[in-house]
Coordinates of N, CA and C in Angstrom, one line a residue:
M1 N 74.6 -45.1 69.6 CA 73.3 -44.6 69.4 C 72.6 -45.4 68.2
T2 N 71.4 -45.6 68.4 CA 70.6 -46.3 67.3 C 69.5 -45.4 66.8
Y3 N 69.0 -45.6 65.6 CA 68.0 -44.8 65.1 C 66.9 -45.6 64.5
V4 N 65.6 -45.1 64.5 CA 64.5 -45.8 64.0 C 63.7 -44.9 63.1
I5 N 63.0 -45.6 62.2 CA 62.1 -44.9 61.3 C 60.7 -44.9 61.9
V6 N 60.1 -43.7 62.1 CA 58.8 -43.6 62.7 C 57.8 -43.0 61.7
K7 N 56.6 -43.7 61.7 CA 55.5 -43.3 60.8 C 54.3 -42.9 61.7
N8 N 53.6 -41.9 61.2 CA 52.4 -41.4 62.0 C 52.8 -41.0 63.4
R9 N 52.1 -41.3 64.4 CA 52.4 -40.9 65.7 C 53.5 -41.6 66.3
K10 N 53.4 -43.0 66.4 CA 54.4 -43.8 67.1 C 54.7 -45.1 66.5
T11 N 54.4 -45.3 65.2 CA 54.6 -46.6 64.6 C 56.0 -46.7 64.1
I12 N 56.8 -47.6 64.7 CA 58.2 -47.8 64.3 C 58.2 -48.8 63.1
V13 N 58.9 -48.4 62.1 CA 59.0 -49.2 60.9 C 60.4 -49.9 60.8
G14 N 60.4 -51.2 60.7 CA 61.6 -51.9 60.6 C 62.3 -52.0 62.0
K15 N 63.6 -52.3 61.9 CA 64.4 -52.5 63.1 C 65.4 -51.3 63.3
P16 N 65.9 -51.1 64.5 CA 66.8 -50.0 64.7 C 68.1 -50.2 63.9
V17 N 68.7 -49.1 63.5 CA 70.0 -49.2 62.7 C 71.0 -48.3 63.5
S18 N 72.2 -48.5 63.1 CA 73.3 -47.9 63.9 C 73.6 -46.5 63.5
S19 N 73.1 -46.0 62.4 CA 73.5 -44.6 62.1 C 72.2 -43.9 61.4
Y20 N 72.3 -42.6 61.6 CA 71.2 -41.8 61.0 C 71.1 -41.9 59.5
Q21 N 72.3 -41.9 58.9 CA 72.4 -42.1 57.4 C 71.8 -43.4 57.0
A22 N 72.0 -44.5 57.7 CA 71.5 -45.8 57.3 C 70.0 -45.8 57.4
A23 N 69.5 -45.1 58.5 CA 68.0 -45.1 58.7 C 67.4 -44.2 57.6
L24 N 68.0 -43.1 57.3 CA 67.4 -42.3 56.2 C 67.4 -43.0 54.9
K25 N 68.5 -43.8 54.6 CA 68.6 -44.5 53.3 C 67.5 -45.6 53.3
E26 N 67.3 -46.3 54.4 CA 66.2 -47.3 54.5 C 64.8 -46.7 54.3
A27 N 64.6 -45.5 54.9 CA 63.3 -44.9 54.8 C 63.1 -44.5 53.4
S28 N 64.1 -44.0 52.7 CA 64.0 -43.6 51.3 C 63.7 -44.8 50.4
R29 N 64.3 -46.0 50.7 CA 64.1 -47.2 50.0 C 62.7 -47.7 50.2
L30 N 62.1 -47.6 51.4 CA 60.8 -48.1 51.7 C 59.7 -47.1 51.2
F31 N 59.9 -45.8 51.3 CA 58.8 -44.8 51.1 C 59.1 -43.9 50.0
G32 N 60.2 -44.0 49.3 CA 60.6 -43.0 48.2 C 61.2 -41.8 48.8
D33 N 61.5 -40.8 48.0 CA 62.2 -39.6 48.5 C 61.4 -38.3 48.2
D34 N 60.0 -38.5 48.1 CA 59.2 -37.3 47.9 C 58.8 -36.7 49.2
I35 N 59.2 -35.5 49.5 CA 59.0 -34.9 50.8 C 57.5 -34.7 51.1
V36 N 56.6 -34.6 50.1 CA 55.2 -34.4 50.3 C 54.7 -35.8 50.8
D37 N 55.1 -36.9 50.3 CA 54.7 -38.2 50.8 C 55.1 -38.4 52.3
W38 N 56.3 -38.0 52.6 CA 56.9 -38.1 53.9 C 56.0 -37.2 54.9
M39 N 55.7 -36.0 54.5 CA 54.9 -35.2 55.3 C 53.5 -35.7 55.6
Q40 N 52.9 -36.3 54.5 CA 51.5 -36.9 54.7 C 51.6 -38.1 55.6
L41 N 52.6 -38.8 55.6 CA 52.8 -40.0 56.5 C 53.3 -39.6 57.8
N42 N 53.7 -38.4 58.0 CA 54.4 -37.9 59.2 C 55.6 -38.8 59.4
L43 N 56.4 -39.1 58.4 CA 57.5 -40.0 58.4 C 58.8 -39.2 58.9
R44 N 59.5 -39.9 59.8 CA 60.8 -39.2 60.3 C 61.7 -40.3 60.8
V45 N 63.0 -39.9 61.0 CA 64.0 -40.7 61.6 C 64.3 -40.1 63.0
E46 N 64.2 -41.0 64.0 CA 64.4 -40.5 65.4 C 65.5 -41.4 66.1
E47 N 66.1 -40.8 67.0 CA 67.0 -41.5 67.9 C 66.2 -42.5 68.8
A48 N 66.6 -43.7 68.8 CA 65.9 -44.7 69.7 C 66.3 -44.4 71.1
V49 N 65.3 -44.6 71.9 CA 65.5 -44.3 73.4 C 65.5 -45.6 74.1

């Protein structure tokens, strides 16, 4: 399984990574760890299809 960082509706940020934890760490590195910022950006980690 691979995971991607998704911003807004369908904007994929970066390249797919092999684990959820790695994707979460990369998202935190790029966007910080403030939940309010993540909510405003509609930022999330999803399983790549």
